[in-house]
């Protein structure tokens, strides 16, 4: 499972690394809405939340469908600007149909990769959006109804909300983090220029890679979802974020320029975070009742196949089959002692499995 961005033939000058104040504000608002995802930001979230005026906090709650469980594509600009005002000006030029469809993507998540007609012009999409919005609560449902009935007024309301956030807390935050983000973007740009795209992409995250299959070149983002898009005719933008980890966002909606928002200084383990496929294999490996029992011994010391067979009353071939599954998942270490092969559980890998799983589903 992954998001694949076809960049075949794309000139390197169309691949941009740059900080975006609007994207960073979106990441910050998500952290305020879902602090459980962002333990590293506990101090910032606590102090910022405590300083919000009740009226602003109330408005943020009303519009949090834009950034809470997923990030609306309108908050991930393909052309990063120096200031939030410039990016909001760019957003103002977007047609109502496109803006509303992107703003309400939380209600169309299952059809994100294929695209759906805008609810402003398609009655079926409109009914579906309203039905799904009802589960978000009466205030959010009422807000979405207003957006569908009067898009210009709600778009102006959202812009004022983001400007008020900038005045209340984000301007100071942006002054603090933009230096780090700009430095990271410059570094990636230099890697791209001097060492090539593979090096630049590898520096983004261990979950992002460059793949070349025959004539096709693609950037692949390892996520617990599947999607495909092309950067042909537009470009590819990478946006660094100080508020993003553990999330790694990939805008791949049809008709939009692809954008990847990646966290800087993410606390990845040595060797990088495992792929979601590896995490799946490891969880399946330890979920089997017999393999769980084998782990009881293998966590305490090293054992041969024969010893495990004798301990658990199963045949040596059965033990070998279970050990093979665990070995393919990277959960075992082995060493030879004479004619015997000793197996032991890699407790460091197993101890990390819970955090790897959580990072994979949040990525």
mmCIF file of C-alpha atoms in Angstrom:
data_model
loop_
_atom_site.group_PDB
_atom_site.id
_atom_site.type_symbol
_atom_site.label_atom_id
_atom_site.label_comp_id
_atom_site.label_asym_id
_atom_site.label_seq_id
_atom_site.Cartn_x
_atom_site.Cartn_y
_atom_site.Cartn_z
ATOM 1 C CA UNK A 1 0.000 0.000 0.000
ATOM 2 C CA UNK A 2 1.384 3.387 -0.967
ATOM 3 C CA UNK A 3 0.777 6.647 -2.799
ATOM 4 C CA UNK A 4 2.643 6.719 -6.106
ATOM 5 C CA UNK A 5 3.469 10.008 -7.843
ATOM 6 C CA UNK A 6 4.598 9.551 -11.441
ATOM 7 C CA UNK A 7 7.361 12.062 -12.220
ATOM 8 C CA UNK A 8 8.562 10.530 -15.499
ATOM 9 C CA UNK A 9 10.279 13.217 -17.569
ATOM 10 C CA UNK A 10 9.626 15.942 -14.970
ATOM 11 C CA UNK A 11 12.469 18.508 -14.990
ATOM 12 C CA UNK A 12 14.174 18.863 -11.627
ATOM 13 C CA UNK A 13 13.372 22.560 -11.554
ATOM 14 C CA UNK A 14 9.684 21.584 -11.307
ATOM 15 C CA UNK A 15 10.384 19.762 -8.032
ATOM 16 C CA UNK A 16 10.213 22.328 -5.250
ATOM 17 C CA UNK A 17 11.130 22.188 -1.562
ATOM 18 C CA UNK A 18 9.840 25.112 0.449
ATOM 19 C CA UNK A 19 8.126 26.089 3.710
ATOM 20 C CA UNK A 20 4.483 27.141 3.594
ATOM 21 C CA UNK A 21 2.869 29.229 6.360
ATOM 22 C CA UNK A 22 -0.629 28.030 5.384
ATOM 23 C CA UNK A 23 0.405 24.360 5.458
ATOM 24 C CA UNK A 24 2.160 24.877 8.797
ATOM 25 C CA UNK A 25 -0.899 26.609 10.230
ATOM 26 C CA UNK A 26 -2.982 23.619 9.104
ATOM 27 C CA UNK A 27 -0.554 21.256 10.851
ATOM 28 C CA UNK A 28 -0.645 23.385 14.002
ATOM 29 C CA UNK A 29 -4.452 23.450 14.046
ATOM 30 C CA UNK A 30 -4.506 19.670 13.667
ATOM 31 C CA UNK A 31 -2.157 19.352 16.665
ATOM 32 C CA UNK A 32 -4.489 21.544 18.723
ATOM 33 C CA UNK A 33 -7.468 19.377 17.710
ATOM 34 C CA UNK A 34 -5.744 16.012 18.218
ATOM 35 C CA UNK A 35 -3.042 16.475 20.880
ATOM 36 C CA UNK A 36 -2.919 12.709 21.451
ATOM 37 C CA UNK A 37 -1.182 12.360 18.080
ATOM 38 C CA UNK A 38 1.549 14.804 19.061
ATOM 39 C CA UNK A 39 3.067 14.047 22.450
ATOM 40 C CA UNK A 40 6.225 15.955 21.490
ATOM 41 C CA UNK A 41 4.135 19.135 21.148
ATOM 42 C CA UNK A 42 2.461 18.830 24.549
ATOM 43 C CA UNK A 43 3.975 22.056 25.906
ATOM 44 C CA UNK A 44 3.058 24.116 22.849
ATOM 45 C CA UNK A 45 -0.462 22.669 22.649
ATOM 46 C CA UNK A 46 -1.116 23.263 26.352
ATOM 47 C CA UNK A 47 0.090 26.853 26.403
ATOM 48 C CA UNK A 48 -1.566 27.774 23.084
ATOM 49 C CA UNK A 49 -4.895 26.210 24.016
ATOM 50 C CA UNK A 50 -4.862 27.996 27.372
ATOM 51 C CA UNK A 51 -4.264 31.332 25.652
ATOM 52 C CA UNK A 52 -7.089 31.061 23.111
ATOM 53 C CA UNK A 53 -10.020 33.384 23.613
ATOM 54 C CA UNK A 54 -13.269 31.411 24.028
ATOM 55 C CA UNK A 55 -14.768 32.970 20.895
ATOM 56 C CA UNK A 56 -11.812 31.893 18.731
ATOM 57 C CA UNK A 57 -11.736 28.418 20.279
ATOM 58 C CA UNK A 58 -15.444 28.084 19.516
ATOM 59 C CA UNK A 59 -14.964 29.029 15.872
ATOM 60 C CA UNK A 60 -12.056 26.598 15.532
ATOM 61 C CA UNK A 61 -14.254 23.814 16.839
ATOM 62 C CA UNK A 62 -16.928 24.701 14.304
ATOM 63 C CA UNK A 63 -14.536 24.392 11.344
ATOM 64 C CA UNK A 64 -12.245 21.619 12.579
ATOM 65 C CA UNK A 65 -13.454 19.185 9.907
ATOM 66 C CA UNK A 66 -10.925 21.009 7.689
ATOM 67 C CA UNK A 67 -7.940 19.709 9.646
ATOM 68 C CA UNK A 68 -8.915 17.292 12.428
ATOM 69 C CA UNK A 69 -9.067 13.721 11.113
ATOM 70 C CA UNK A 70 -7.616 14.558 7.729
ATOM 71 C CA UNK A 71 -6.152 17.694 6.171
ATOM 72 C CA UNK A 72 -8.137 19.489 3.519
ATOM 73 C CA UNK A 73 -6.194 19.931 0.295
ATOM 74 C CA UNK A 74 -6.868 23.670 0.402
ATOM 75 C CA UNK A 75 -4.385 23.801 3.309
ATOM 76 C CA UNK A 76 -1.522 22.298 1.251
ATOM 77 C CA UNK A 77 -0.515 24.912 -1.342
ATOM 78 C CA UNK A 78 1.488 23.718 -4.331
ATOM 79 C CA UNK A 79 3.117 27.168 -4.576
ATOM 80 C CA UNK A 80 4.536 28.065 -1.163
ATOM 81 C CA UNK A 81 4.733 31.793 -0.518
ATOM 82 C CA UNK A 82 6.607 33.949 1.956
ATOM 83 C CA UNK A 83 3.536 35.047 3.901
ATOM 84 C CA UNK A 84 0.220 33.616 4.980
ATOM 85 C CA UNK A 85 -1.580 36.555 3.365
ATOM 86 C CA UNK A 86 -0.101 35.727 -0.047
ATOM 87 C CA UNK A 87 -1.153 32.096 0.221
ATOM 88 C CA UNK A 88 -4.655 33.088 1.304
ATOM 89 C CA UNK A 89 -4.801 35.440 -1.693
ATOM 90 C CA UNK A 90 -3.905 32.501 -3.944
ATOM 91 C CA UNK A 91 -6.610 30.422 -2.268
ATOM 92 C CA UNK A 92 -9.152 33.157 -2.971
ATOM 93 C CA UNK A 93 -8.640 32.656 -6.718
ATOM 94 C CA UNK A 94 -9.793 29.016 -6.581
ATOM 95 C CA UNK A 95 -13.231 28.403 -8.124
ATOM 96 C CA UNK A 96 -16.037 27.743 -5.627
ATOM 97 C CA UNK A 97 -16.693 24.248 -7.001
ATOM 98 C CA UNK A 98 -13.093 23.158 -6.476
ATOM 99 C CA UNK A 99 -12.756 24.879 -3.098
ATOM 100 C CA UNK A 100 -15.908 23.355 -1.618
ATOM 101 C CA UNK A 101 -15.149 19.859 -2.936
ATOM 102 C CA UNK A 102 -11.677 19.988 -1.386
ATOM 103 C CA UNK A 103 -12.878 21.530 1.872
ATOM 104 C CA UNK A 104 -15.428 18.736 2.280
ATOM 105 C CA UNK A 105 -13.103 15.879 1.333
ATOM 106 C CA UNK A 106 -13.589 14.379 4.820
ATOM 107 C CA UNK A 107 -17.062 13.445 3.616
ATOM 108 C CA UNK A 108 -15.761 11.946 0.360
ATOM 109 C CA UNK A 109 -12.684 10.104 1.617
ATOM 110 C CA UNK A 110 -13.599 6.780 0.009
ATOM 111 C CA UNK A 111 -13.680 8.436 -3.427
ATOM 112 C CA UNK A 112 -10.686 10.744 -2.941
ATOM 113 C CA UNK A 113 -8.371 8.974 -5.362
ATOM 114 C CA UNK A 114 -10.904 8.841 -8.191
ATOM 115 C CA UNK A 115 -12.525 12.211 -7.613
ATOM 116 C CA UNK A 116 -16.171 13.131 -7.345
ATOM 117 C CA UNK A 117 -18.242 15.973 -8.775
ATOM 118 C CA UNK A 118 -18.469 19.046 -6.605
ATOM 119 C CA UNK A 119 -21.474 19.034 -4.266
ATOM 120 C CA UNK A 120 -22.251 22.499 -5.633
ATOM 121 C CA UNK A 121 -23.111 21.038 -9.035
ATOM 122 C CA UNK A 122 -24.004 17.389 -8.356
ATOM 123 C CA UNK A 123 -27.131 16.536 -6.353
ATOM 124 C CA UNK A 124 -25.965 13.010 -5.499
ATOM 125 C CA UNK A 125 -22.657 14.216 -4.079
ATOM 126 C CA UNK A 126 -24.480 16.936 -2.159
ATOM 127 C CA UNK A 127 -26.833 14.415 -0.505
ATOM 128 C CA UNK A 128 -23.919 12.151 0.362
ATOM 129 C CA UNK A 129 -21.926 15.005 1.887
ATOM 130 C CA UNK A 130 -24.875 16.118 4.019
ATOM 131 C CA UNK A 131 -25.590 12.563 5.196
ATOM 132 C CA UNK A 132 -21.994 11.982 6.225
ATOM 133 C CA UNK A 133 -21.669 15.441 7.764
ATOM 134 C CA UNK A 134 -24.554 14.725 10.129
ATOM 135 C CA UNK A 135 -22.314 12.289 12.026
ATOM 136 C CA UNK A 136 -19.880 15.118 12.766
ATOM 137 C CA UNK A 137 -22.350 16.879 15.021
ATOM 138 C CA UNK A 138 -25.063 19.508 14.621
ATOM 139 C CA UNK A 139 -22.752 22.519 14.530
ATOM 140 C CA UNK A 140 -20.450 21.062 11.902
ATOM 141 C CA UNK A 141 -23.462 19.874 9.905
ATOM 142 C CA UNK A 142 -24.983 23.353 10.021
ATOM 143 C CA UNK A 143 -21.650 24.865 8.984
ATOM 144 C CA UNK A 144 -21.420 22.568 5.946
ATOM 145 C CA UNK A 145 -24.994 23.452 4.976
ATOM 146 C CA UNK A 146 -24.008 27.121 5.027
ATOM 147 C CA UNK A 147 -20.964 26.357 2.883
ATOM 148 C CA UNK A 148 -23.131 24.607 0.313
ATOM 149 C CA UNK A 149 -25.730 27.363 0.254
ATOM 150 C CA UNK A 150 -23.399 30.395 0.325
ATOM 151 C CA UNK A 151 -19.793 29.449 -0.569
ATOM 152 C CA UNK A 152 -18.416 33.032 -0.871
ATOM 153 C CA UNK A 153 -19.607 33.991 2.614
ATOM 154 C CA UNK A 154 -18.182 30.860 4.240
ATOM 155 C CA UNK A 155 -14.912 31.167 2.336
ATOM 156 C CA UNK A 156 -14.562 34.713 3.679
ATOM 157 C CA UNK A 157 -15.399 33.409 7.183
ATOM 158 C CA UNK A 158 -12.672 30.741 6.914
ATOM 159 C CA UNK A 159 -10.123 33.307 5.754
ATOM 160 C CA UNK A 160 -10.935 35.555 8.718
ATOM 161 C CA UNK A 161 -10.622 32.578 11.036
ATOM 162 C CA UNK A 162 -7.146 31.740 9.737
ATOM 163 C CA UNK A 163 -6.110 35.406 9.930
ATOM 164 C CA UNK A 164 -7.353 35.568 13.527
ATOM 165 C CA UNK A 165 -5.322 32.448 14.347
ATOM 166 C CA UNK A 166 -2.291 34.143 12.839
ATOM 167 C CA UNK A 167 -2.818 37.178 15.037
ATOM 168 C CA UNK A 168 -3.591 35.171 18.174
ATOM 169 C CA UNK A 169 -0.727 32.663 18.140
ATOM 170 C CA UNK A 170 0.571 31.548 14.787
ATOM 171 C CA UNK A 171 2.602 34.603 13.742
ATOM 172 C CA UNK A 172 4.925 34.128 16.728
ATOM 173 C CA UNK A 173 5.078 30.380 16.121
ATOM 174 C CA UNK A 174 5.856 30.869 12.439
ATOM 175 C CA UNK A 175 8.692 33.306 13.212
ATOM 176 C CA UNK A 176 10.197 30.609 15.428
ATOM 177 C CA UNK A 177 9.895 27.600 13.108
ATOM 178 C CA UNK A 178 10.264 29.136 9.648
ATOM 179 C CA UNK A 179 14.060 29.401 10.015
ATOM 180 C CA UNK A 180 14.313 25.658 10.652
ATOM 181 C CA UNK A 181 11.924 24.837 7.806
ATOM 182 C CA UNK A 182 13.676 27.141 5.342
ATOM 183 C CA UNK A 183 17.043 25.602 6.245
ATOM 184 C CA UNK A 184 15.664 22.100 5.692
ATOM 185 C CA UNK A 185 14.182 23.100 2.323
ATOM 186 C CA UNK A 186 17.514 24.648 1.237
ATOM 187 C CA UNK A 187 19.354 21.484 2.254
ATOM 188 C CA UNK A 188 16.995 19.262 0.238
ATOM 189 C CA UNK A 189 17.284 21.608 -2.751
ATOM 190 C CA UNK A 190 21.081 21.372 -2.568
ATOM 191 C CA UNK A 191 20.877 17.578 -2.377
ATOM 192 C CA UNK A 192 18.675 17.608 -5.452
ATOM 193 C CA UNK A 193 21.085 19.861 -7.347
ATOM 194 C CA UNK A 194 24.341 18.203 -6.309
ATOM 195 C CA UNK A 195 23.514 14.534 -5.700
ATOM 196 C CA UNK A 196 20.263 13.956 -7.554
ATOM 197 C CA UNK A 197 16.628 13.311 -6.788
ATOM 198 C CA UNK A 198 17.159 9.930 -5.100
ATOM 199 C CA UNK A 199 19.313 11.544 -2.388
ATOM 200 C CA UNK A 200 16.876 14.416 -1.899
ATOM 201 C CA UNK A 201 13.887 12.080 -1.614
ATOM 202 C CA UNK A 202 15.738 9.764 0.769
ATOM 203 C CA UNK A 203 16.373 12.770 2.994
ATOM 204 C CA UNK A 204 12.654 13.525 3.262
ATOM 205 C CA UNK A 205 11.732 10.349 5.166
ATOM 206 C CA UNK A 206 12.530 6.647 5.213
ATOM 207 C CA UNK A 207 8.888 6.222 4.146
ATOM 208 C CA UNK A 208 9.486 8.101 0.865
ATOM 209 C CA UNK A 209 11.498 6.567 -1.960
ATOM 210 C CA UNK A 210 12.322 7.007 -5.625
ATOM 211 C CA UNK A 211 11.449 4.023 -7.794
ATOM 212 C CA UNK A 212 12.431 3.474 -11.412
ATOM 213 C CA UNK A 213 10.580 0.712 -13.256
ATOM 214 C CA UNK A 214 11.597 0.645 -16.896
ATOM 215 C CA UNK A 215 10.864 4.061 -18.370
ATOM 216 C CA UNK A 216 8.681 5.117 -15.419
ATOM 217 C CA UNK A 217 10.098 7.136 -12.529
ATOM 218 C CA UNK A 218 7.946 7.666 -9.458
ATOM 219 C CA UNK A 219 8.078 9.005 -5.921
ATOM 220 C CA UNK A 220 6.456 6.447 -3.625
ATOM 221 C CA UNK A 221 5.076 7.403 -0.206
ATOM 222 C CA UNK A 222 4.615 4.408 2.092
ATOM 223 C CA UNK A 223 1.178 4.802 3.692
ATOM 224 C CA UNK A 224 -1.691 2.608 4.830
ATOM 225 C CA UNK A 225 -3.652 3.681 1.760
ATOM 226 C CA UNK A 226 -3.360 3.338 -1.995
ATOM 227 C CA UNK A 227 -3.336 6.095 -4.573
ATOM 228 C CA UNK A 228 -1.711 7.146 -7.803
ATOM 229 C CA UNK A 229 -1.251 10.489 -9.502
ATOM 230 C CA UNK A 230 1.034 12.203 -11.977
ATOM 231 C CA UNK A 231 3.113 15.358 -11.725
ATOM 232 C CA UNK A 232 3.233 15.716 -15.505
ATOM 233 C CA UNK A 233 2.316 19.183 -16.674
ATOM 234 C CA UNK A 234 2.442 20.636 -13.165
ATOM 235 C CA UNK A 235 5.211 19.670 -10.758
ATOM 236 C CA UNK A 236 5.821 18.213 -7.315
ATOM 237 C CA UNK A 237 6.057 20.224 -4.098
ATOM 238 C CA UNK A 238 7.596 19.110 -0.804
ATOM 239 C CA UNK A 239 6.567 21.102 2.291
ATOM 240 C CA UNK A 240 8.619 20.647 5.491
ATOM 241 C CA UNK A 241 6.732 20.910 8.791
ATOM 242 C CA UNK A 242 7.771 21.192 12.422
ATOM 243 C CA UNK A 243 4.277 20.189 13.604
ATOM 244 C CA UNK A 244 3.653 17.196 11.376
ATOM 245 C CA UNK A 245 5.196 14.097 12.940
ATOM 246 C CA UNK A 246 3.999 11.314 12.871
ATOM 247 C CA UNK A 247 1.913 12.349 9.861
ATOM 248 C CA UNK A 248 3.258 12.253 6.309
ATOM 249 C CA UNK A 249 0.703 13.814 3.967
ATOM 250 C CA UNK A 250 0.490 13.201 0.226
ATOM 251 C CA UNK A 251 -1.974 15.278 -1.776
ATOM 252 C CA UNK A 252 -2.835 13.116 -4.781
ATOM 253 C CA UNK A 253 -6.351 14.192 -5.758
ATOM 254 C CA UNK A 254 -7.133 14.123 -9.493
ATOM 255 C CA UNK A 255 -6.516 17.468 -11.139
ATOM 256 C CA UNK A 256 -4.329 18.803 -8.313
ATOM 257 C CA UNK A 257 -0.571 19.259 -8.355
ATOM 258 C CA UNK A 258 0.911 16.608 -6.035
ATOM 259 C CA UNK A 259 2.162 17.867 -2.670
ATOM 260 C CA UNK A 260 4.003 15.990 0.080
ATOM 261 C CA UNK A 261 4.176 17.473 3.575
ATOM 262 C CA UNK A 262 6.926 15.824 5.600
ATOM 263 C CA UNK A 263 8.054 16.280 9.218
ATOM 264 C CA UNK A 264 11.542 17.584 9.917
ATOM 265 C CA UNK A 265 13.646 15.980 12.663
ATOM 266 C CA UNK A 266 11.272 13.019 12.979
ATOM 267 C CA UNK A 267 12.370 10.584 15.726
ATOM 268 C CA UNK A 268 12.835 7.604 13.433
ATOM 269 C CA UNK A 269 14.701 4.604 14.878
ATOM 270 C CA UNK A 270 18.144 3.634 13.597
ATOM 271 C CA UNK A 271 17.751 2.328 10.062
ATOM 272 C CA UNK A 272 14.474 4.168 9.557
ATOM 273 C CA UNK A 273 10.887 3.340 10.420
ATOM 274 C CA UNK A 274 9.630 0.020 8.981
ATOM 275 C CA UNK A 275 7.184 0.057 6.094
ATOM 276 C CA UNK A 276 3.504 -0.574 6.761
ATOM 277 C CA UNK A 277 3.888 -3.933 4.989
ATOM 278 C CA UNK A 278 6.659 -4.971 7.400
ATOM 279 C CA UNK A 279 4.549 -3.886 10.385
ATOM 280 C CA UNK A 280 1.660 -5.966 9.001
ATOM 281 C CA UNK A 281 3.909 -9.035 8.639
ATOM 282 C CA UNK A 282 5.215 -8.637 12.185
ATOM 283 C CA UNK A 283 1.773 -8.289 13.709
ATOM 284 C CA UNK A 284 0.499 -11.317 11.808
ATOM 285 C CA UNK A 285 3.571 -13.259 12.923
ATOM 286 C CA UNK A 286 3.020 -12.680 16.639
ATOM 287 C CA UNK A 287 -0.779 -12.957 16.491
ATOM 288 C CA UNK A 288 -0.794 -16.745 15.973
ATOM 289 C CA UNK A 289 -1.445 -18.555 19.298
ATOM 290 C CA UNK A 290 1.424 -21.054 18.900
ATOM 291 C CA UNK A 291 3.881 -18.366 17.846
ATOM 292 C CA UNK A 292 2.884 -16.322 20.877
ATOM 293 C CA UNK A 293 3.742 -19.346 23.034
ATOM 294 C CA UNK A 294 7.052 -19.821 21.232
ATOM 295 C CA UNK A 295 7.833 -16.167 21.924
ATOM 296 C CA UNK A 296 7.592 -16.918 25.643
ATOM 297 C CA UNK A 297 10.706 -19.070 25.375
ATOM 298 C CA UNK A 298 12.459 -17.155 22.601
ATOM 299 C CA UNK A 299 12.243 -13.898 24.565
ATOM 300 C CA UNK A 300 14.104 -15.500 27.482
ATOM 301 C CA UNK A 301 16.961 -17.109 25.591
ATOM 302 C CA UNK A 302 18.116 -18.906 22.450
ATOM 303 C CA UNK A 303 16.700 -22.308 21.538
ATOM 304 C CA UNK A 304 17.040 -24.930 18.845
ATOM 305 C CA UNK A 305 14.108 -26.210 16.837
ATOM 306 C CA UNK A 306 14.276 -29.529 18.668
ATOM 307 C CA UNK A 307 14.186 -27.893 22.093
ATOM 308 C CA UNK A 308 11.120 -25.866 21.177
ATOM 309 C CA UNK A 309 9.390 -28.925 19.737
ATOM 310 C CA UNK A 310 9.988 -30.835 22.956
ATOM 311 C CA UNK A 311 8.837 -27.912 25.143
ATOM 312 C CA UNK A 312 5.565 -27.312 23.319
ATOM 313 C CA UNK A 313 4.710 -30.841 22.229
ATOM 314 C CA UNK A 314 4.695 -30.229 18.488
ATOM 315 C CA UNK A 315 6.863 -31.614 15.706
ATOM 316 C CA UNK A 316 10.157 -30.072 14.635
ATOM 317 C CA UNK A 317 8.795 -29.292 11.113
ATOM 318 C CA UNK A 318 5.893 -27.409 12.710
ATOM 319 C CA UNK A 319 8.325 -25.372 14.790
ATOM 320 C CA UNK A 320 10.395 -24.676 11.676
ATOM 321 C CA UNK A 321 7.357 -23.374 9.809
ATOM 322 C CA UNK A 322 6.476 -20.993 12.678
ATOM 323 C CA UNK A 323 10.078 -19.820 12.992
ATOM 324 C CA UNK A 324 10.205 -19.206 9.237
ATOM 325 C CA UNK A 325 7.229 -16.835 9.478
ATOM 326 C CA UNK A 326 8.838 -14.967 12.370
ATOM 327 C CA UNK A 327 12.219 -14.826 10.639
ATOM 328 C CA UNK A 328 10.698 -13.383 7.430
ATOM 329 C CA UNK A 329 9.061 -10.710 9.594
ATOM 330 C CA UNK A 330 12.441 -9.813 11.068
ATOM 331 C CA UNK A 331 11.545 -10.846 14.597
ATOM 332 C CA UNK A 332 14.302 -13.406 15.174
ATOM 333 C CA UNK A 333 18.066 -13.483 15.444
ATOM 334 C CA UNK A 334 19.926 -16.725 14.748
ATOM 335 C CA UNK A 335 23.408 -18.035 15.446
ATOM 336 C CA UNK A 336 25.098 -21.344 14.842
ATOM 337 C CA UNK A 337 26.693 -23.475 17.556
ATOM 338 C CA UNK A 338 28.323 -26.443 15.921
ATOM 339 C CA UNK A 339 25.642 -28.358 14.065
ATOM 340 C CA UNK A 340 22.856 -26.584 15.945
ATOM 341 C CA UNK A 341 21.089 -23.362 14.960
ATOM 342 C CA UNK A 342 19.895 -21.261 17.892
ATOM 343 C CA UNK A 343 16.956 -18.872 17.548
ATOM 344 C CA UNK A 344 16.082 -15.928 19.788
ATOM 345 C CA UNK A 345 13.442 -13.205 19.727
ATOM 346 C CA UNK A 346 14.706 -9.729 18.872
ATOM 347 C CA UNK A 347 13.095 -8.042 21.852
ATOM 348 C CA UNK A 348 14.092 -4.560 20.645
ATOM 349 C CA UNK A 349 12.073 -5.013 17.448
ATOM 350 C CA UNK A 350 9.104 -6.495 19.319
ATOM 351 C CA UNK A 351 9.159 -3.698 21.907
ATOM 352 C CA UNK A 352 8.913 -1.176 19.075
ATOM 353 C CA UNK A 353 6.004 -2.931 17.362
ATOM 354 C CA UNK A 354 3.279 -0.930 19.111
ATOM 355 C CA UNK A 355 4.832 2.432 18.276
ATOM 356 C CA UNK A 356 5.592 1.269 14.712
ATOM 357 C CA UNK A 357 1.956 0.266 14.285
ATOM 358 C CA UNK A 358 0.672 3.576 15.634
ATOM 359 C CA UNK A 359 3.040 5.557 13.450
ATOM 360 C CA UNK A 360 2.004 3.501 10.435
ATOM 361 C CA UNK A 361 -1.716 4.135 10.875
ATOM 362 C CA UNK A 362 -1.158 7.831 11.634
ATOM 363 C CA UNK A 363 1.305 8.333 8.802
#
